PDB file of C-alpha atoms in Angstrom:
ATOM      1  CA  MET H   1       0.017   0.008   0.011  1.00 44.00           C
ATOM      2  CA  ARG H   2       3.045   2.303   0.130  1.00 52.00           C
ATOM      3  CA  GLY H   3       3.217   5.021  -2.470  1.00 52.00           C
ATOM      4  CA  ARG H   4      -0.514   4.927  -3.132  1.00 51.00           C
ATOM      5  CA  PRO H   5      -2.210   8.347  -2.985  1.00 50.00           C
ATOM      6  CA  LYS H   6      -4.842   8.829  -0.340  1.00 52.00           C
ATOM      7  CA  ALA H   7      -8.250   8.753  -1.789  1.00 50.00           C
ATOM      8  CA  TYR H   8     -10.458  11.789  -1.041  1.00 54.00           C
ATOM      9  CA  GLY H   9     -13.555  10.284  -2.552  1.00 56.00           C
ATOM     10  CA  THR H  10     -14.955   8.761  -5.700  1.00 55.00           C
ATOM     11  CA  MET H  11     -16.478  10.265  -8.806  1.00 55.00           C
ATOM     12  CA  GLN H  12     -18.388   7.908 -11.016  1.00 60.00           C
ATOM     13  CA  GLY H  13     -16.772   4.972  -9.311  1.00 61.00           C
ATOM     14  CA  ILE H  14     -13.196   6.241  -9.740  1.00 64.00           C
ATOM     15  CA  CYS H  15     -11.001   6.913  -6.715  1.00 65.00           C
ATOM     16  CA  ILE H  16      -9.830  10.550  -6.575  1.00 69.00           C
ATOM     17  CA  SER H  17      -6.643  11.655  -4.866  1.00 74.00           C
ATOM     18  CA  LYS H  18      -5.627  15.202  -3.935  1.00 73.00           C
ATOM     19  CA  HIS H  19      -3.220  15.000  -6.861  1.00 74.00           C
ATOM     20  CA  ASP H  20      -6.053  14.182  -9.232  1.00 77.00           C
ATOM     21  CA  ILE H  21      -7.966  17.158  -7.856  1.00 77.00           C
ATOM     22  CA  THR H  22      -4.991  19.508  -8.340  1.00 77.00           C
ATOM     23  CA  ILE H  23      -4.419  18.378 -11.883  1.00 76.00           C
ATOM     24  CA  TYR H  24      -8.127  18.738 -12.642  1.00 77.00           C
ATOM     25  CA  PHE H  25      -8.105  22.347 -11.262  1.00 75.00           C
ATOM     26  CA  MET H  26      -4.883  23.249 -13.133  1.00 73.00           C
ATOM     27  CA  LEU H  27      -6.361  22.041 -16.400  1.00 72.00           C
ATOM     28  CA  TRP H  28      -9.925  23.272 -16.277  1.00 73.00           C
ATOM     29  CA  LEU H  29     -10.033  26.206 -13.876  1.00 74.00           C
ATOM     30  CA  PRO H  30      -7.993  29.155 -15.109  1.00 70.00           C
ATOM     31  CA  GLU H  31      -8.652  31.123 -11.913  1.00 70.00           C
ATOM     32  CA  TYR H  32      -7.132  28.341  -9.785  1.00 75.00           C
ATOM     33  CA  ARG H  33      -4.210  27.997 -12.190  1.00 75.00           C
ATOM     34  CA  SER H  34      -3.465  31.728 -12.079  1.00 72.00           C
ATOM     35  CA  VAL H  35      -3.537  31.958  -8.299  1.00 74.00           C
ATOM     36  CA  PHE H  36      -1.441  28.800  -7.969  1.00 77.00           C
ATOM     37  CA  LEU H  37       1.171  30.045 -10.408  1.00 74.00           C
ATOM     38  CA  MET H  38       1.197  33.467  -8.592  1.00 72.00           C
ATOM     39  CA  ARG H  39       1.793  31.820  -5.287  1.00 75.00           C
ATOM     40  CA  CYS H  40       4.726  29.937  -6.724  1.00 77.00           C
ATOM     41  CA  GLY H  41       6.601  33.174  -7.400  1.00 74.00           C
ATOM     42  CA  LYS H  42       9.414  33.019  -9.930  1.00 77.00           C
ATOM     43  CA  MET H  43       8.924  29.265 -10.362  1.00 76.00           C
ATOM     44  CA  GLY H  44       5.341  29.930 -11.271  1.00 71.00           C
ATOM     45  CA  LYS H  45       6.435  32.186 -14.132  1.00 69.00           C
ATOM     46  CA  VAL H  46       8.836  29.482 -15.384  1.00 73.00           C
ATOM     47  CA  LEU H  47       6.016  26.863 -15.222  1.00 70.00           C
ATOM     48  CA  GLN H  48       3.607  29.232 -17.089  1.00 68.00           C
ATOM     49  CA  TYR H  49       6.080  29.652 -19.945  1.00 65.00           C
ATOM     50  CA  LEU H  50       6.952  25.970 -20.149  1.00 66.00           C
ATOM     51  CA  SER H  51       3.373  24.697 -19.939  1.00 65.00           C
ATOM     52  CA  LEU H  52       1.011  23.947 -22.823  1.00 58.00           C
ATOM     53  CA  LEU H  53      -1.872  25.284 -20.863  1.00 58.00           C
ATOM     54  CA  PRO H  54      -4.246  27.786 -22.559  1.00 58.00           C
ATOM     55  CA  GLN H  55      -3.468  31.514 -22.281  1.00 58.00           C
ATOM     56  CA  ILE H  56      -4.611  32.984 -19.065  1.00 61.00           C
ATOM     57  CA  THR H  57      -6.319  36.309 -18.835  1.00 65.00           C
ATOM     58  CA  LEU H  58      -6.020  36.782 -15.068  1.00 68.00           C
ATOM     59  CA  TYR H  59      -3.005  38.870 -14.110  1.00 71.00           C
ATOM     60  CA  ILE H  60      -2.080  39.311 -10.555  1.00 75.00           C
ATOM     61  CA  ARG H  61       0.829  41.695 -10.033  1.00 74.00           C
ATOM     62  CA  THR H  62       0.555  42.055  -6.294  1.00 74.00           C
ATOM     63  CA  LEU H  63       3.244  40.260  -4.359  1.00 72.00           C
ATOM     64  CA  SER H  64       1.893  37.093  -2.724  1.00 68.00           C
ATOM     65  CA  LYS H  65       3.223  38.134   0.692  1.00 78.00           C
ATOM     66  CA  ASN H  66       0.862  41.175   0.493  1.00 85.00           C
ATOM     67  CA  ILE H  67      -2.214  38.995  -0.133  1.00 86.00           C
ATOM     68  CA  GLU H  68      -3.864  37.509   2.942  1.00 88.00           C
ATOM     69  CA  GLY H  69      -5.946  34.316   2.967  1.00 84.00           C
ATOM     70  CA  GLY H  70      -9.409  33.684   1.492  1.00 86.00           C
ATOM     71  CA  MET H  71      -8.879  35.296  -1.930  1.00 86.00           C
ATOM     72  CA  VAL H  72     -11.549  34.249  -4.417  1.00 86.00           C
ATOM     73  CA  ILE H  73     -11.719  35.183  -8.021  1.00 84.00           C
ATOM     74  CA  SER H  74     -14.882  33.922  -9.659  1.00 83.00           C
ATOM     75  CA  HIS H  75     -14.944  33.701 -13.449  1.00 77.00           C
ATOM     76  CA  GLY H  76     -11.375  35.116 -13.666  1.00 70.00           C
ATOM     77  CA  HIS H  77     -11.664  36.167 -17.247  1.00 74.00           C
ATOM     78  CA  SER H  78      -9.974  39.520 -18.104  1.00 81.00           C
ATOM     79  CA  VAL H  79      -9.089  40.404 -14.501  1.00 85.00           C
ATOM     80  CA  GLU H  80      -6.081  42.588 -13.669  1.00 86.00           C
ATOM     81  CA  ILE H  81      -5.041  43.041 -10.012  1.00 88.00           C
ATOM     82  CA  ASN H  82      -2.152  45.369  -9.070  1.00 89.00           C
ATOM     83  CA  ALA H  83      -2.730  46.365  -5.522  1.00 91.00           C
ATOM     84  CA  SER H  84      -0.225  47.268  -2.763  1.00 91.00           C
ATOM     85  CA  ARG H  85      -2.091  45.013  -0.276  1.00 92.00           C
ATOM     86  CA  ILE H  86      -5.181  42.786  -0.326  1.00 93.00           C
ATOM     87  CA  GLY H  87      -6.811  41.820   2.995  1.00 94.00           C
ATOM     88  CA  LYS H  88      -8.562  38.649   4.070  1.00 94.00           C
ATOM     89  CA  ASN H  89     -11.555  37.276   2.244  1.00 94.00           C
ATOM     90  CA  PHE H  90     -11.239  39.323  -0.962  1.00 94.00           C
ATOM     91  CA  HIS H  91     -13.750  38.265  -3.676  1.00 93.00           C
ATOM     92  CA  CYS H  92     -14.071  39.609  -7.235  1.00 91.00           C
ATOM     93  CA  PHE H  93     -15.674  38.692 -10.443  1.00 90.00           C
ATOM     94  CA  GLN H  94     -14.741  38.870 -14.187  1.00 88.00           C
ATOM     95  CA  ASN H  95     -13.513  42.025 -16.035  1.00 89.00           C
ATOM     96  CA  VAL H  96     -12.321  43.679 -12.843  1.00 92.00           C
ATOM     97  CA  THR H  97      -9.380  46.133 -13.014  1.00 92.00           C
ATOM     98  CA  ILE H  98      -7.566  47.071  -9.807  1.00 93.00           C
ATOM     99  CA  GLY H  99      -4.437  49.147 -10.467  1.00 90.00           C
ATOM    100  CA  THR H 100      -2.583  52.434 -10.566  1.00 88.00           C
ATOM    101  CA  THR H 101      -3.006  55.720 -12.365  1.00 85.00           C
ATOM    102  CA  ASN H 102       0.008  58.063 -12.371  1.00 82.00           C
ATOM    103  CA  SER H 103       1.298  56.657  -9.062  1.00 80.00           C
ATOM    104  CA  PRO H 104       3.405  53.565  -8.913  1.00 82.00           C
ATOM    105  CA  ILE H 105       1.468  52.556  -5.754  1.00 87.00           C
ATOM    106  CA  GLY H 106      -1.798  50.681  -6.262  1.00 89.00           C
ATOM    107  CA  PRO H 107      -4.853  50.553  -4.019  1.00 93.00           C
ATOM    108  CA  THR H 108      -4.712  49.161  -0.472  1.00 94.00           C
ATOM    109  CA  ILE H 109      -7.704  46.827  -0.044  1.00 95.00           C
ATOM    110  CA  GLY H 110      -9.049  45.950   3.395  1.00 95.00           C
ATOM    111  CA  ASP H 111     -10.632  42.703   4.701  1.00 96.00           C
ATOM    112  CA  ASN H 112     -13.923  41.230   3.500  1.00 96.00           C
ATOM    113  CA  VAL H 113     -14.119  43.304   0.311  1.00 96.00           C
ATOM    114  CA  PHE H 114     -16.305  42.192  -2.660  1.00 96.00           C
ATOM    115  CA  VAL H 115     -15.831  43.700  -6.128  1.00 95.00           C
ATOM    116  CA  GLY H 116     -18.546  43.048  -8.681  1.00 94.00           C
ATOM    117  CA  ALA H 117     -18.140  42.317 -12.409  1.00 92.00           C
ATOM    118  CA  GLY H 118     -16.628  45.088 -14.527  1.00 92.00           C
ATOM    119  CA  ALA H 119     -15.623  47.305 -11.602  1.00 94.00           C
ATOM    120  CA  VAL H 120     -12.609  49.516 -11.780  1.00 94.00           C
ATOM    121  CA  VAL H 121     -10.529  50.549  -8.725  1.00 94.00           C
ATOM    122  CA  LEU H 122      -7.670  52.890  -9.578  1.00 93.00           C
ATOM    123  CA  GLY H 123      -5.027  54.925  -7.821  1.00 92.00           C
ATOM    124  CA  ASN H 124      -3.234  55.224  -4.526  1.00 92.00           C
ATOM    125  CA  ILE H 125      -6.425  54.893  -2.513  1.00 94.00           C
ATOM    126  CA  LYS H 126      -7.552  52.892   0.502  1.00 96.00           C
ATOM    127  CA  ILE H 127     -10.610  50.591   0.351  1.00 96.00           C
ATOM    128  CA  GLY H 128     -11.840  49.945   3.938  1.00 95.00           C
ATOM    129  CA  ASN H 129     -12.988  46.716   5.552  1.00 96.00           C
ATOM    130  CA  ASN H 130     -16.372  45.136   4.732  1.00 96.00           C
ATOM    131  CA  VAL H 131     -16.838  47.106   1.570  1.00 95.00           C
ATOM    132  CA  LYS H 132     -18.997  46.057  -1.406  1.00 95.00           C
ATOM    133  CA  ILE H 133     -18.264  47.521  -4.803  1.00 95.00           C
ATOM    134  CA  GLY H 134     -21.026  46.953  -7.265  1.00 93.00           C
ATOM    135  CA  ALA H 135     -20.781  45.855 -10.877  1.00 92.00           C
ATOM    136  CA  ASN H 136     -19.356  48.429 -13.256  1.00 92.00           C
ATOM    137  CA  ALA H 137     -18.579  50.953 -10.444  1.00 93.00           C
ATOM    138  CA  ILE H 138     -15.553  53.177 -11.022  1.00 92.00           C
ATOM    139  CA  VAL H 139     -13.734  53.981  -7.735  1.00 92.00           C
ATOM    140  CA  THR H 140     -10.902  56.595  -7.632  1.00 91.00           C
ATOM    141  CA  GLN H 141     -11.341  57.819  -4.032  1.00 91.00           C
ATOM    142  CA  ASP H 142     -10.882  56.318  -0.608  1.00 93.00           C
ATOM    143  CA  LEU H 143     -13.793  54.253   0.737  1.00 94.00           C
ATOM    144  CA  PRO H 144     -14.611  54.043   4.438  1.00 94.00           C
ATOM    145  CA  ASP H 145     -15.300  50.813   6.290  1.00 94.00           C
ATOM    146  CA  ASN H 146     -18.706  49.123   6.035  1.00 94.00           C
ATOM    147  CA  CYS H 147     -19.984  50.832   2.899  1.00 93.00           C
ATOM    148  CA  THR H 148     -21.633  49.753  -0.419  1.00 92.00           C
ATOM    149  CA  VAL H 149     -20.774  51.528  -3.713  1.00 92.00           C
ATOM    150  CA  VAL H 150     -22.960  51.228  -6.754  1.00 88.00           C
ATOM    151  CA  THR H 151     -22.744  52.281 -10.400  1.00 81.00           C
ATOM    152  CA  LYS H 152     -25.309  55.136 -10.746  1.00 69.00           C
ATOM    153  CA  GLY H 153     -22.822  57.980 -10.798  1.00 70.00           C
ATOM    154  CA  THR H 154     -20.617  55.898  -8.485  1.00 74.00           C
ATOM    155  CA  CYS H 155     -21.937  56.754  -5.055  1.00 78.00           C
ATOM    156  CA  ILE H 156     -21.991  55.262  -1.589  1.00 83.00           C
ATOM    157  CA  VAL H 157     -25.494  54.038  -0.893  1.00 84.00           C
ATOM    158  CA  LYS H 158     -24.958  52.244   2.403  1.00 84.00           C
ATOM    159  CA  LEU H 159     -22.597  53.322   5.234  1.00 86.00           C
ATOM    160  CA  SER H 160     -22.384  51.403   8.528  1.00 85.00           C
ATOM    161  CA  GLY H 161     -25.782  49.812   7.923  1.00 84.00           C
ATOM    162  CA  LYS H 162     -27.616  53.131   7.171  1.00 86.00           C
ATOM    163  CA  ARG H 163     -28.919  54.288   3.805  1.00 85.00           C
ATOM    164  CA  VAL H 164     -27.028  57.288   2.468  1.00 86.00           C
ATOM    165  CA  HIS H 165     -26.274  58.849  -0.834  1.00 81.00           C
ATOM    166  CA  ILE H 166     -22.700  60.216  -1.078  1.00 82.00           C
ATOM    167  CA  ASP H 167     -21.439  61.055  -4.574  1.00 80.00           C
ATOM    168  CA  LEU H 168     -17.831  60.143  -5.289  1.00 74.00           C
TER     169      LEU H 168
END
């Protein structure tokens, strides 16, 4: 029994090991593959160039030491992330751009931040904790903790549990 991978379960009667799951994720989930290669650092870049895997459209330019746990990128198509820091439990969808303008320093993103599809977060700004940025919102100013930002003119509609309307 030595050398045999530990089975995590079965799928259609076939034993599945954690190696099988990793290979499946690397082949079929570009979001997983991109985050895996980013976490590998320089070796990840080498693996990306040597692999025959399809072209990825998820670019993470933030250093892995500046990204805390719980990062989720759903439908990681056409996503660009270049932030100075990303807190715990960051979640974003497709077509999101997080980056810089004229400053070499990108946004600092707090804990429990959700970024909807197509949103743009630019500049040397601070996004607070527990912030929700709606789909297609454009954020170029600091956001306080516990707020929700929506598209219509990009404004804060909820702040610390109370309805507000603050234009950005």
